[in-house]
Short mmCIF file of C-alpha atoms in Angstrom, two decimals:
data_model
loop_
_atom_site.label_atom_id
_atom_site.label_comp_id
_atom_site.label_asym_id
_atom_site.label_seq_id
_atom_site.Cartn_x
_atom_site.Cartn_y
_atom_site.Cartn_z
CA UNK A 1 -4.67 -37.49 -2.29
CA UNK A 2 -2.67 -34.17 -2.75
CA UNK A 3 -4.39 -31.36 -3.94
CA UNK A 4 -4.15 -27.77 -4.25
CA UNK A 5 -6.62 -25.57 -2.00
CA UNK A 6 -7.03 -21.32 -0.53
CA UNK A 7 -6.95 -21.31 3.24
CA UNK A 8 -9.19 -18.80 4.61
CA UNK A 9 -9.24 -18.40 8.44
CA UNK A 10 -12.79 -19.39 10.01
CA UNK A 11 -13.35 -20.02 13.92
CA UNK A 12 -16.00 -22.66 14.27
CA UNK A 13 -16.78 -24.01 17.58
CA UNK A 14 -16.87 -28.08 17.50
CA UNK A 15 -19.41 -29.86 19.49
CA UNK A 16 -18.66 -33.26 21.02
CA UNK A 17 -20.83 -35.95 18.48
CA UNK A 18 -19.44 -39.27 19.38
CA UNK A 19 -19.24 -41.02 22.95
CA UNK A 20 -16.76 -43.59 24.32
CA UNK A 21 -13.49 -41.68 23.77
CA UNK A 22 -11.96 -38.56 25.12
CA UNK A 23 -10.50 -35.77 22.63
CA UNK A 24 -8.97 -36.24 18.79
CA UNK A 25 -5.81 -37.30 18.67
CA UNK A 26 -3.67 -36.94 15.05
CA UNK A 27 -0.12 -37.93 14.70
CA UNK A 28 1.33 -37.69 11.73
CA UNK A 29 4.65 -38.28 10.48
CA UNK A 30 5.53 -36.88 7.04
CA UNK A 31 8.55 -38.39 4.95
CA UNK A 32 10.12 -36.00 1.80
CA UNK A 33 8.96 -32.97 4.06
CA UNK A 34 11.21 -30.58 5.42
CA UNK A 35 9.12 -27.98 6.62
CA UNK A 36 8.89 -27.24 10.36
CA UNK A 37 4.97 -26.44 10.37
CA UNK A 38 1.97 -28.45 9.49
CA UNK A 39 -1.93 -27.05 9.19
CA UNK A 40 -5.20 -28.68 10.09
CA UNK A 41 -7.72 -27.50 7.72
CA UNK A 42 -11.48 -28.75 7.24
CA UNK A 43 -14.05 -28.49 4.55
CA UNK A 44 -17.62 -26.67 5.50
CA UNK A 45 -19.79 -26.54 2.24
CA UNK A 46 -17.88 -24.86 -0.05
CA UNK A 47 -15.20 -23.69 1.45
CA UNK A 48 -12.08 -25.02 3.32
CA UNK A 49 -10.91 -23.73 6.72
CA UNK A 50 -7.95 -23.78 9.21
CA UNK A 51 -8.79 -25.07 12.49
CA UNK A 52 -5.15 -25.40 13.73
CA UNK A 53 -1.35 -25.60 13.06
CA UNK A 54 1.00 -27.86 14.88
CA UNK A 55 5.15 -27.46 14.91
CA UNK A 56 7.05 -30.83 14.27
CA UNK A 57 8.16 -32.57 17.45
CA UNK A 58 11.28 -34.34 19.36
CA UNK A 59 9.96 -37.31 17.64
CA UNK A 60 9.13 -36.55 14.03
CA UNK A 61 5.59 -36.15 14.37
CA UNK A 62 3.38 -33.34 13.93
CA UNK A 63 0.38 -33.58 16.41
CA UNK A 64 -3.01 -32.34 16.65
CA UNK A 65 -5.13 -32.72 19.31
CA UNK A 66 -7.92 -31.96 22.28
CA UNK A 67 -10.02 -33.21 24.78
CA UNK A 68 -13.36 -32.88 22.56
CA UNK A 69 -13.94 -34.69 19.81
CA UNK A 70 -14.05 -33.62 16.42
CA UNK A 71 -17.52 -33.13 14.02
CA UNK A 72 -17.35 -35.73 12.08
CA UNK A 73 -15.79 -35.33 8.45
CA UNK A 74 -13.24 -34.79 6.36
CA UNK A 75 -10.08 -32.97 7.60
CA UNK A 76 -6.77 -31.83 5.63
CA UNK A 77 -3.35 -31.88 6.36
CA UNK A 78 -1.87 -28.98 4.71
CA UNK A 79 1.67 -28.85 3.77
CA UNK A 80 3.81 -25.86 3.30
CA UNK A 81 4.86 -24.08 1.51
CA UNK A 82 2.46 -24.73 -1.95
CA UNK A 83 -0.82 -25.71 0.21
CA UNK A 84 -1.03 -28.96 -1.30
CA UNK A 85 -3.13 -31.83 0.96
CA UNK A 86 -3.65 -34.62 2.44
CA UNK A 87 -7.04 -36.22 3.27
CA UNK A 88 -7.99 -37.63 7.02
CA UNK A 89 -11.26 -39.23 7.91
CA UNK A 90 -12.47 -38.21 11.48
CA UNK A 91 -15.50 -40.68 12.03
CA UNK A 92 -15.88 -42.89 15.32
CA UNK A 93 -11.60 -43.47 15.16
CA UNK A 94 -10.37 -39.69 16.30
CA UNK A 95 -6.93 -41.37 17.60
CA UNK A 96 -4.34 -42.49 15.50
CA UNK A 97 -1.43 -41.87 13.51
CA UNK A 98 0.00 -41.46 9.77
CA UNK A 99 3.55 -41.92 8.37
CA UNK A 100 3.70 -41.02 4.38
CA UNK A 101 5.54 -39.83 1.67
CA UNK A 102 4.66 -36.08 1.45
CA UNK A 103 5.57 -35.88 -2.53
CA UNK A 104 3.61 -39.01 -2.80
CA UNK A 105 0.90 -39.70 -0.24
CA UNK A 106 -1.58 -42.15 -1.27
CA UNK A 107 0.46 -45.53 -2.51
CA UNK A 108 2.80 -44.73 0.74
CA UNK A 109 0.31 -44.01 3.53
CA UNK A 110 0.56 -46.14 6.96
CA UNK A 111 -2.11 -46.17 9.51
CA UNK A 112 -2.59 -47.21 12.85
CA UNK A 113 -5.41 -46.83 14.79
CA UNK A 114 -8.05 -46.56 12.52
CA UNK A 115 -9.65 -49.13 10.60
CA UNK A 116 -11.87 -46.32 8.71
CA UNK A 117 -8.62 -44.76 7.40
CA UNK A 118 -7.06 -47.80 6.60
CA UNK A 119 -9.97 -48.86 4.52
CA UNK A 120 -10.33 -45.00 2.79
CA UNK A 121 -6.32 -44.70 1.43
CA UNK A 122 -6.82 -48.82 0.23
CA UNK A 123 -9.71 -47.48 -1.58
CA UNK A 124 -7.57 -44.50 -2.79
CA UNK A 125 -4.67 -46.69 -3.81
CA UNK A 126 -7.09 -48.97 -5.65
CA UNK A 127 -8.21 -46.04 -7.47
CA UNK A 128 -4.97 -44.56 -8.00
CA UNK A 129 -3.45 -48.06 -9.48
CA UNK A 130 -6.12 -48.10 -12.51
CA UNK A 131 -5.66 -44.21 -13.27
CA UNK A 132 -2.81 -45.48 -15.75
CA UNK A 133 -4.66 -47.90 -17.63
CA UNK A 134 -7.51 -45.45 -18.11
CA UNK A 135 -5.68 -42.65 -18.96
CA UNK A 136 -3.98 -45.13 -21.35
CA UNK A 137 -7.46 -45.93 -23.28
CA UNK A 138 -9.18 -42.64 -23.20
CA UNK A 139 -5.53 -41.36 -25.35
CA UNK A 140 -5.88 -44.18 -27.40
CA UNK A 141 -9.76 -43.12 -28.55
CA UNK A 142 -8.50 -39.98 -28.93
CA UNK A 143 -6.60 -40.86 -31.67
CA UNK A 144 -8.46 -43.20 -33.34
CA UNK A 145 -11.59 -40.59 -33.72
CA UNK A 146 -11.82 -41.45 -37.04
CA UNK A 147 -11.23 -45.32 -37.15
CA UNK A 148 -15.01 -46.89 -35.96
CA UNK A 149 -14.18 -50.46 -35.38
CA UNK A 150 -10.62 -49.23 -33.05
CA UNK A 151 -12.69 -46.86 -31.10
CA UNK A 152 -15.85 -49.27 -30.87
CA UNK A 153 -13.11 -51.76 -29.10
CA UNK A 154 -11.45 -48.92 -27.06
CA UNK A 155 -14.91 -47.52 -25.30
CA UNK A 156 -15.74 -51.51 -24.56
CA UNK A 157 -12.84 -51.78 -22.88
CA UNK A 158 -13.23 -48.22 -20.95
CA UNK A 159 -16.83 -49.50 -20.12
CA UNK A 160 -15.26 -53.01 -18.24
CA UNK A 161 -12.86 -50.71 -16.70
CA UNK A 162 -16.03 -48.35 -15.04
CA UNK A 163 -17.89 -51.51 -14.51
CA UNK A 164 -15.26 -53.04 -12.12
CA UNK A 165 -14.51 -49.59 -10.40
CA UNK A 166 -18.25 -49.76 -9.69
CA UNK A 167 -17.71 -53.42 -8.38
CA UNK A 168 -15.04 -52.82 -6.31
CA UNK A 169 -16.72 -50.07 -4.63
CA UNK A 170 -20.03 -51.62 -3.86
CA UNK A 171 -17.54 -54.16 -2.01
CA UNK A 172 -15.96 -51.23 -0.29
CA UNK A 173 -19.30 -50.03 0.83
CA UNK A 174 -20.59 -53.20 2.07
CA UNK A 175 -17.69 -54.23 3.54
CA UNK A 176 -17.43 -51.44 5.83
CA UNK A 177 -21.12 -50.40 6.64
CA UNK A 178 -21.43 -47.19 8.79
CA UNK A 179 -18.03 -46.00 8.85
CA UNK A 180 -17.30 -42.69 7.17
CA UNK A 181 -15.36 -44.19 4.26
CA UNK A 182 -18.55 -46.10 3.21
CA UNK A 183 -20.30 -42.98 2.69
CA UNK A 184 -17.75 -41.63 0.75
CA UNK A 185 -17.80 -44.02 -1.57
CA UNK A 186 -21.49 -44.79 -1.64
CA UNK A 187 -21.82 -40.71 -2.41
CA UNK A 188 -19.68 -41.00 -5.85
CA UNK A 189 -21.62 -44.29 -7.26
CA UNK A 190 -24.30 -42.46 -9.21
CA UNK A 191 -27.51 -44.29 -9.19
CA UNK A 192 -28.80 -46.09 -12.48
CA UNK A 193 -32.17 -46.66 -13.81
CA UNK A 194 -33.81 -48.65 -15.05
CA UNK A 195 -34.53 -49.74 -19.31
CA UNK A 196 -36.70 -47.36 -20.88
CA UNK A 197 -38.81 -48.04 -24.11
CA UNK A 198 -39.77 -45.42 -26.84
CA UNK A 199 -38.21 -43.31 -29.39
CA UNK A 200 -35.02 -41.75 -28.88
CA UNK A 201 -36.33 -38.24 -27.80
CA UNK A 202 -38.52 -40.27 -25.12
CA UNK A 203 -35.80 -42.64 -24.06
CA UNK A 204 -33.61 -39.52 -23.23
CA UNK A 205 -36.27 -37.55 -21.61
CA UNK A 206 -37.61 -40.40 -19.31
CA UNK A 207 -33.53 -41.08 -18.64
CA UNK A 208 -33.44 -37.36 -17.33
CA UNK A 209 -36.30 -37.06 -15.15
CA UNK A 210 -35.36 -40.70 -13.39
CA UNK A 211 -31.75 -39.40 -12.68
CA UNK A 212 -32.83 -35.95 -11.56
CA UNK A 213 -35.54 -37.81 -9.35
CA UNK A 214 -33.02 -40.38 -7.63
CA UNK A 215 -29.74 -38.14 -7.76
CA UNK A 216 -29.15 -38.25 -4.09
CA UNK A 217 -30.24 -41.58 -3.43
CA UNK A 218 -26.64 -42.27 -2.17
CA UNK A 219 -26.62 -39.30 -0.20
CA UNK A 220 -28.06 -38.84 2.59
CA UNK A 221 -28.80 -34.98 2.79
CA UNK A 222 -29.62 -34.56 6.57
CA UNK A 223 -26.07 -36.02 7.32
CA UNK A 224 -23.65 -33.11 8.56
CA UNK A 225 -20.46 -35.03 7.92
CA UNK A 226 -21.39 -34.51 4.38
CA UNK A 227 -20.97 -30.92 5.37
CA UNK A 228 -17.48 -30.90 6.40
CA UNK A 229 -16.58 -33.08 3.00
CA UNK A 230 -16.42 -31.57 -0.53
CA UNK A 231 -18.77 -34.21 -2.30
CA UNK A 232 -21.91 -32.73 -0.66
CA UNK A 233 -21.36 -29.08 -2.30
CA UNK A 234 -20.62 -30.39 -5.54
CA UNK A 235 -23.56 -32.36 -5.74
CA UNK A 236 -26.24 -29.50 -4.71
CA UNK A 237 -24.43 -27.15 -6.81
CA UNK A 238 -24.79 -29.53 -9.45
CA UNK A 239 -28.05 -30.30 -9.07
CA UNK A 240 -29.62 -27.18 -8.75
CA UNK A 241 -27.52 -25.19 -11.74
CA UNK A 242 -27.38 -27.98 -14.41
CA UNK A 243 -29.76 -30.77 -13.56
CA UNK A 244 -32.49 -28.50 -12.87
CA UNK A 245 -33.97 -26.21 -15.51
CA UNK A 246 -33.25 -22.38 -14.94
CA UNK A 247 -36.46 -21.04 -14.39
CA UNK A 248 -37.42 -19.36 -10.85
CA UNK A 249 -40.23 -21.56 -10.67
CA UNK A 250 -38.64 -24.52 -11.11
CA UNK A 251 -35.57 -23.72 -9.06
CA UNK A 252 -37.76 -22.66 -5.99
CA UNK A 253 -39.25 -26.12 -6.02
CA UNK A 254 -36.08 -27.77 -6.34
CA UNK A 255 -34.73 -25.48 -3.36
CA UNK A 256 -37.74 -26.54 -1.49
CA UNK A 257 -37.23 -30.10 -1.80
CA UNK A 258 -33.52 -30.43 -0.85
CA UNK A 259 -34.72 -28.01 2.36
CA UNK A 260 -37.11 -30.51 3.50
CA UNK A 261 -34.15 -33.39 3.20
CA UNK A 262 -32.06 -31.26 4.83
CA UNK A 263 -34.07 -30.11 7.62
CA UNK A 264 -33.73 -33.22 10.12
CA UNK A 265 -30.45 -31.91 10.60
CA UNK A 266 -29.79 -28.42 12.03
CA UNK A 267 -26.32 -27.59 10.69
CA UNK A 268 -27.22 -28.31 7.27
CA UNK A 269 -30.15 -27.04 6.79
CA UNK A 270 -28.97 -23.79 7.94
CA UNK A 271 -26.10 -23.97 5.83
CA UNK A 272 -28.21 -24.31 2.93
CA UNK A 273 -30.87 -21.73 3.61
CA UNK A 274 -28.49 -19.03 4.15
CA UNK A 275 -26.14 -20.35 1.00
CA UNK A 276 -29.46 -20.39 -1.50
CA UNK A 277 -30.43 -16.63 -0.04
CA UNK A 278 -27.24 -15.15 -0.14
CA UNK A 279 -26.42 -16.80 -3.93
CA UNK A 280 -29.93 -15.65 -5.62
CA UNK A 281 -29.67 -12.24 -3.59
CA UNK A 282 -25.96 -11.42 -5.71
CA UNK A 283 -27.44 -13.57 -8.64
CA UNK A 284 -26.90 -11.06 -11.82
CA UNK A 285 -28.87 -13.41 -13.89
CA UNK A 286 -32.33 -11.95 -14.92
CA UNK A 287 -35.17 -12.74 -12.80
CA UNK A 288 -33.40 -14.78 -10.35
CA UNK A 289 -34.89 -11.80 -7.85
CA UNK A 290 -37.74 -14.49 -7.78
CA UNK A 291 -35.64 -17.04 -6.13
CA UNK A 292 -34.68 -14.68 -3.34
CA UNK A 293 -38.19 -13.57 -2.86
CA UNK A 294 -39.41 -17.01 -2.63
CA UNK A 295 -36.64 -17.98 -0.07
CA UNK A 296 -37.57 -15.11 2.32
CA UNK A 297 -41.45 -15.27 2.13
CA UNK A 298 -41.60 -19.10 2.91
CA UNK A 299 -38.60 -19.33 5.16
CA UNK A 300 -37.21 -16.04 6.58
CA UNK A 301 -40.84 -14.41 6.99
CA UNK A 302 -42.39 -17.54 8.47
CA UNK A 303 -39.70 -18.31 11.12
CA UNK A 304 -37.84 -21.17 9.80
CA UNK A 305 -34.84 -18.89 10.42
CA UNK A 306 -34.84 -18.14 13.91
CA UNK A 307 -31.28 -17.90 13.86
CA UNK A 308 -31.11 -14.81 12.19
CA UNK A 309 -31.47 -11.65 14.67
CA UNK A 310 -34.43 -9.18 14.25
CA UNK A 311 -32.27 -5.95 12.70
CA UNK A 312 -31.16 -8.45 9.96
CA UNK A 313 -34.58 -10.32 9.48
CA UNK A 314 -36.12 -7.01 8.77
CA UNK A 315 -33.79 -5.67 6.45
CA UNK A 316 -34.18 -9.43 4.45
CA UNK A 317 -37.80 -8.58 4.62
CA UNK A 318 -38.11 -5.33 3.69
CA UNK A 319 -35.89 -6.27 0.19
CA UNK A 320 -38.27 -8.71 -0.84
CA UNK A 321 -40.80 -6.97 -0.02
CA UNK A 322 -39.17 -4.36 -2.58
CA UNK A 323 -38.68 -6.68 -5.34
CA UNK A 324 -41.81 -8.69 -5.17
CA UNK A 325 -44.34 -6.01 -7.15
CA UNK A 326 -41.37 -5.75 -10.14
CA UNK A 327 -40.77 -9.44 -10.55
CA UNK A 328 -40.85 -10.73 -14.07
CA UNK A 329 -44.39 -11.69 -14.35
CA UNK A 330 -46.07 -9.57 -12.35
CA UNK A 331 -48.43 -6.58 -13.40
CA UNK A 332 -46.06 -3.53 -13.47
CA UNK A 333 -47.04 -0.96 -10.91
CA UNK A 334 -49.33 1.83 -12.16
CA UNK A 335 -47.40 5.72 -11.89
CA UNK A 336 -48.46 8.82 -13.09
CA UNK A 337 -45.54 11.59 -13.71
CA UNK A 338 -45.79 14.83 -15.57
CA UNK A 339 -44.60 16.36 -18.51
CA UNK A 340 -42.63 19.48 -18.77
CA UNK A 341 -45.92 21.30 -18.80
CA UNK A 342 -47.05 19.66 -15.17
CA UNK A 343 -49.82 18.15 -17.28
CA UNK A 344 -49.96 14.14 -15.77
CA UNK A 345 -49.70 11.42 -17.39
CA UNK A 346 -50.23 7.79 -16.49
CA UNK A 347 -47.79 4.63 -17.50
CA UNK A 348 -50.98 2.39 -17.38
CA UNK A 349 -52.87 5.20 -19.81
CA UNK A 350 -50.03 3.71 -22.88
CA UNK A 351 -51.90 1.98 -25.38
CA UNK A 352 -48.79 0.09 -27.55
CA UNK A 353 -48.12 -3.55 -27.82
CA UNK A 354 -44.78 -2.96 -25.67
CA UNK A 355 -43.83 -0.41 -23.14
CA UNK A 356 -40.00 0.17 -22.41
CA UNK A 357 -40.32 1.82 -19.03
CA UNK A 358 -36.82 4.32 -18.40
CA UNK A 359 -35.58 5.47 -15.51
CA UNK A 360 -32.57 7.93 -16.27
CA UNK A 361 -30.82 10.76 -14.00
CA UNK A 362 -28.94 13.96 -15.64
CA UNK A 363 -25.82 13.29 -13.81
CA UNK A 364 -25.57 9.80 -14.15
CA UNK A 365 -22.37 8.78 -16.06
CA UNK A 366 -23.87 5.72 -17.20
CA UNK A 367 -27.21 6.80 -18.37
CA UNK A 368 -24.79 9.35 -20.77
CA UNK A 369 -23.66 6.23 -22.24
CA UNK A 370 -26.84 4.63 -22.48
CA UNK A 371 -28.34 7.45 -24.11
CA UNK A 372 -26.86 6.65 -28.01
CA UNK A 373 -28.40 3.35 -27.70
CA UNK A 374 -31.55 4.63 -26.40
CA UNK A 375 -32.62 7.14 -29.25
CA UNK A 376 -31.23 4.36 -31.37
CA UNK A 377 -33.54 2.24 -29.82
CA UNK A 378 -36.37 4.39 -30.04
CA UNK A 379 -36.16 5.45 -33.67
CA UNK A 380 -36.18 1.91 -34.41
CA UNK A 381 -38.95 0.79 -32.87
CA UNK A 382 -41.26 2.94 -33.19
CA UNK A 383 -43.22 1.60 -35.90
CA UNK A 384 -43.14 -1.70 -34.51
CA UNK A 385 -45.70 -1.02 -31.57
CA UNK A 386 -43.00 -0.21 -29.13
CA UNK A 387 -43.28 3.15 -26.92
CA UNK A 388 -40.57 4.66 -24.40
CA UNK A 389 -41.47 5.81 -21.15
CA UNK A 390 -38.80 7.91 -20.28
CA UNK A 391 -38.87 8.99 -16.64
CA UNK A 392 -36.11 12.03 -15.02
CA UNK A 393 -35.12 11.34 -12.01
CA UNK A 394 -33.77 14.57 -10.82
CA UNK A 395 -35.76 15.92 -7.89
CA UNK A 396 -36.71 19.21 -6.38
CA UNK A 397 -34.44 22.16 -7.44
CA UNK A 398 -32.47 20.17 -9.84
CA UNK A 399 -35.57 18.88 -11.35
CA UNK A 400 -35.68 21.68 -14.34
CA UNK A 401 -32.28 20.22 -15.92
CA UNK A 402 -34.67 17.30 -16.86
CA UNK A 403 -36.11 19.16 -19.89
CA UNK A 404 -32.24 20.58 -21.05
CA UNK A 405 -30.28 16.86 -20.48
CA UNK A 406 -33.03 15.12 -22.67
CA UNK A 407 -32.62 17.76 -25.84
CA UNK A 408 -28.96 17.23 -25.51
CA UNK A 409 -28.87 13.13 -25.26
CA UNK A 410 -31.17 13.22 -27.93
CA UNK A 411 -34.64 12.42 -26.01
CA UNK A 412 -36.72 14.31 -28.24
CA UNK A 413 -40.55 13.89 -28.22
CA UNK A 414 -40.99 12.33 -31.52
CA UNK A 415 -39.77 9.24 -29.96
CA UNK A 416 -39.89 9.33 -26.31
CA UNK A 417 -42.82 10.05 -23.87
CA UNK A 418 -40.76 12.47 -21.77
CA UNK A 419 -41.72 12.93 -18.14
CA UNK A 420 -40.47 14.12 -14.84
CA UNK A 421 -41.79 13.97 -10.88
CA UNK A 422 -40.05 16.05 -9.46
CA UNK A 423 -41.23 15.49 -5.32
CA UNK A 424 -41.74 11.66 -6.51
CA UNK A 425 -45.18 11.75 -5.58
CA UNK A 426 -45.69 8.38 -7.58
CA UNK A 427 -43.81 6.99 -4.89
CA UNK A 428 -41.67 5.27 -8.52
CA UNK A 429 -38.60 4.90 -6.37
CA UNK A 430 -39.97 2.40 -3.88
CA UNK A 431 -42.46 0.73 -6.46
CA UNK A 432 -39.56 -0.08 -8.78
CA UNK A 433 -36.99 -0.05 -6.39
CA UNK A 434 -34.95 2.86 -8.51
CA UNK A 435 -31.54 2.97 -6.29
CA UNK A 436 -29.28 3.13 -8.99
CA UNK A 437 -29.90 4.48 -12.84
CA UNK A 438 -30.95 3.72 -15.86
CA UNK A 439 -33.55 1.47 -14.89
CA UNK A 440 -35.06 -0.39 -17.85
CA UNK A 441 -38.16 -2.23 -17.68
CA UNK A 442 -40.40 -3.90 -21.07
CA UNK A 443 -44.01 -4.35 -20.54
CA UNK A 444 -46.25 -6.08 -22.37
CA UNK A 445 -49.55 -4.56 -23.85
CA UNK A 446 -51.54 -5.21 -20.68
CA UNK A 447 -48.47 -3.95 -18.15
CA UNK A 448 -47.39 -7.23 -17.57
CA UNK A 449 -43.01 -6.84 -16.41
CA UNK A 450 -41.32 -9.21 -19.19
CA UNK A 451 -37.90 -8.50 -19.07
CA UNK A 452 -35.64 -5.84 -16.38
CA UNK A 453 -32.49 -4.58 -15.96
CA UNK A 454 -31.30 -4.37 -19.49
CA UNK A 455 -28.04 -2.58 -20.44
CA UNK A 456 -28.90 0.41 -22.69
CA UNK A 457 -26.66 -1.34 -25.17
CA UNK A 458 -28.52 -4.29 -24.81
CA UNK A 459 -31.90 -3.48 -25.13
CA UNK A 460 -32.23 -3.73 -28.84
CA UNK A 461 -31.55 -7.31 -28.83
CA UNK A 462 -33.76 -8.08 -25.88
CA UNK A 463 -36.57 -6.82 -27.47
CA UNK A 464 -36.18 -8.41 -30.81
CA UNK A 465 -36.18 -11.64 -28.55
CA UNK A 466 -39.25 -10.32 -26.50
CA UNK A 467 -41.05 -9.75 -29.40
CA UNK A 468 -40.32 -13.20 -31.42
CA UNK A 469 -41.04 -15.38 -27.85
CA UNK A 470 -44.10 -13.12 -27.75
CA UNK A 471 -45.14 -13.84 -31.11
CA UNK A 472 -44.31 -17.79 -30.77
CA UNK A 473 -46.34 -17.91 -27.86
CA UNK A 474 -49.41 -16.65 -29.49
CA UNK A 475 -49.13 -18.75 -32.28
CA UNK A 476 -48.99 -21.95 -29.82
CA UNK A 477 -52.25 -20.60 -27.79
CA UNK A 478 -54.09 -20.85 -31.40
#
């Protein structure tokens, strides 16, 4: 199967997995090809990597190989110059060789030497010989949208078509049991449940909650060859960004239960941990924070990555440690500033039915264009139980041009709390982890953090949502 794919250069040392044969050996002999150069590339997760290039030889053949065996997985054989592929199964067979078509791999693919190839490009061509005929019938439905009885016949006879695909590979899997083409094709038949009774609503809801449940039951999650293949990837991703509902609460115990599969094996478990930290740690979705958090407190702070070396595991640490106090949910941390008369003044001391807490610097170039859609903000929500804590962050000697920057963005104390601390003696930097401004927090009536890091520009929306959920959810507690 030719396909396009970005090389990036990775050095991964291989450790020797199978017994009974010395070294890799792969010979391959590439018709319709008339470059001198030919790359070995592997997948790891999500990514594709080089592990080596060979020149062509004497005798027509490019070949790869060394006296350690390979992981086993799926390798590529990457053609110049446009990077397009072709697929080779390193299981238990690491010694044979290929002879194919380069412009047309699959139908023209000869192998000797491994039965586990042999059966994975049959199963290809198989596929490959029905691709016609289906892309025949799903542009015949398209056209006949609006004719019932046509398109009623058309999606029977895409139906048989999926029904003997699903044959054929159940044959494919049980006629080669344990061989690295059988997974392959036991990973892409997705499981099916059983009849469910009810309403509509309840049939699609039960339907749902039996696929999520049973999603990788042709997967087997603590096997690292399905780390060096692209199915595995594709399937977590999947899984935890569509199948599972995008709330930290819910993704944390989805997390948690593919970690426990996973953990029987090493490799990918490790993988995995480090993938999920690193993804919610860059997440810019809103309260995704809670997802990192979770990952280091029950995994990175409790030694189930000893991997990672102590200058690193402290700096994870200390981050969530940060973020954990301002996580959407939790009780916003009490300050008390001062106004421009040094008179104090506590956040928790705001009696309204929502505080917008703002953190905003003089010289920042983006609270300057935050500020319009602040004192917008401000004048209109005033009378809807909404107050502004507005907090300077300028410090020591440049502290004073607090006072002058709010007159002149239009901070006036009609409808902002204005207030300043100048030798941040609330310690407001480390409790809300201010490293970059504006900072916008909204609180609810009893300090409670319901929504963070808002866009000036966007804060007028967010609230009006805020404020209807808010409102819905008291009318459900009646």
């Amino acid at each position: 199967m030719q396909l396009k794919f970005a090389i990036a250069i990775f050095s991964l040392l291989f450790s020797t997995q199978f017994f009974g044969q010395k070294g890799f050996q792969i010979k391959a002999k590439l018709n319709n090809y008339d470059q001198k150069e030919l790359t070995l590339g592997f997948y790891y997760g999500e990514k594709t990597y080089v592990k080596d290039t060979a020149a062509v030889g004497i005798d027509g053949f490019f070949t790869f190989e060394a006296d350690t065996l390979l992981p086993c997985g799926i390798y590529l054989l990457v053609t110049k110059p446009d990077n397009s592929f072709i697929q080779v199964l390193m299981g238990d067979d690491q010694k044979f060789t290929m002879e194919f078509d380069a412009k047309n791999a699959v139908p023209t693919m000869k192998i000797k030497g491994s039965d586990d190839m042999e059966a994975f490009y049959k199963y290809l061509n198989h596929l490959t010989g029905l691709r016609p005929q289906s892309e025949k019938l799903k542009a015949e439905l398209d056209s006949l949208r609006s004719n019932p009885t046509d398109s009623t016949r058309i999606v029977h006879a895409m139906n048989d078509l999926d029904k003997s695909v699903k044959v054929y590979q159940a044959e494919v899997v049980k006629k080669n049991p344990g061989t690295l083409t059988a997974k392959i094709v036991n990973a892409a038949i997705e499981p099916e449940g059983p009849e469910f009774t009810g309403d509509e609503k309840e049939v699609q809801r039960k339907k749902y909650y039996w696929f999520r449940e049973h999603y990788f039951d042709n997967l087997n999650l603590a096997d690292d060859c399905n780390l060096r293949g692209p199915v595995l990837h594709q399937k977590v991703d999947y899984f935890i960004n569509k199948l599972t509902p995008q709330h930290p609460d819910t993704i944390n115990l989805a997390i948690d239960n593919l970690l426990k599969k996973m953990e029987p094996n090493h490799d990918v478990y490790k993988y995995y941990l480090i993938h999920f930290l690193n993804f919610y740690a860059k997440s810019q979705i809103v309260g995704f924070d809670a997802c990192y958090v979770h990952l280091v407190k029950e995994y990175y702070a409790k030694n189930k990555a000893p991997w990672t070396d102590k200058e690193d595991l402290d700096k994870i640490i200390d981050n969530a440690n940060r973020l954990e106090p301002i996580l959407i949910g939790k009780i916003a941390p009490n300050i008390t500033v001062k106004d421009k008369n040094n008179q104090p003044h506590a956040l928790w001391d705001v009696d309204s039915d929502y505080t917008v807490l703002f953190f905003w610097d003089p010289e920042c170039g983006h609270c300057k264009k935050a500020a319009p859609f602040m004192v917008e903000f401000a004048k209109t929500f005033k009378n809807r139980g909404v107050k502004v804590f507005a907090v300077c962050t300028a410090v020591t000697d440049k502290a004073g041009e607090c006072w002058k920057s709010a007159e002149e963005k239009g901070f006036s104390d009609e409808f902002f709390y204005n207030y300043y601390d100048p030798y941040i003696q609330s310690r407001y930097k480390t409790l809300y982890d201010v490293r970059t401004t504006p900072q916008i927090f909204i609180l609810s009536k009893n300090h409670e953090i319901l929504m963070k890091r808002i866009g000036g520009e966007q804060l007028k929306d967010v609230m009006e949502e805020v404020i209807k959920f808010q409102e819905e959810k008291k009318k459900n507690q009646k």
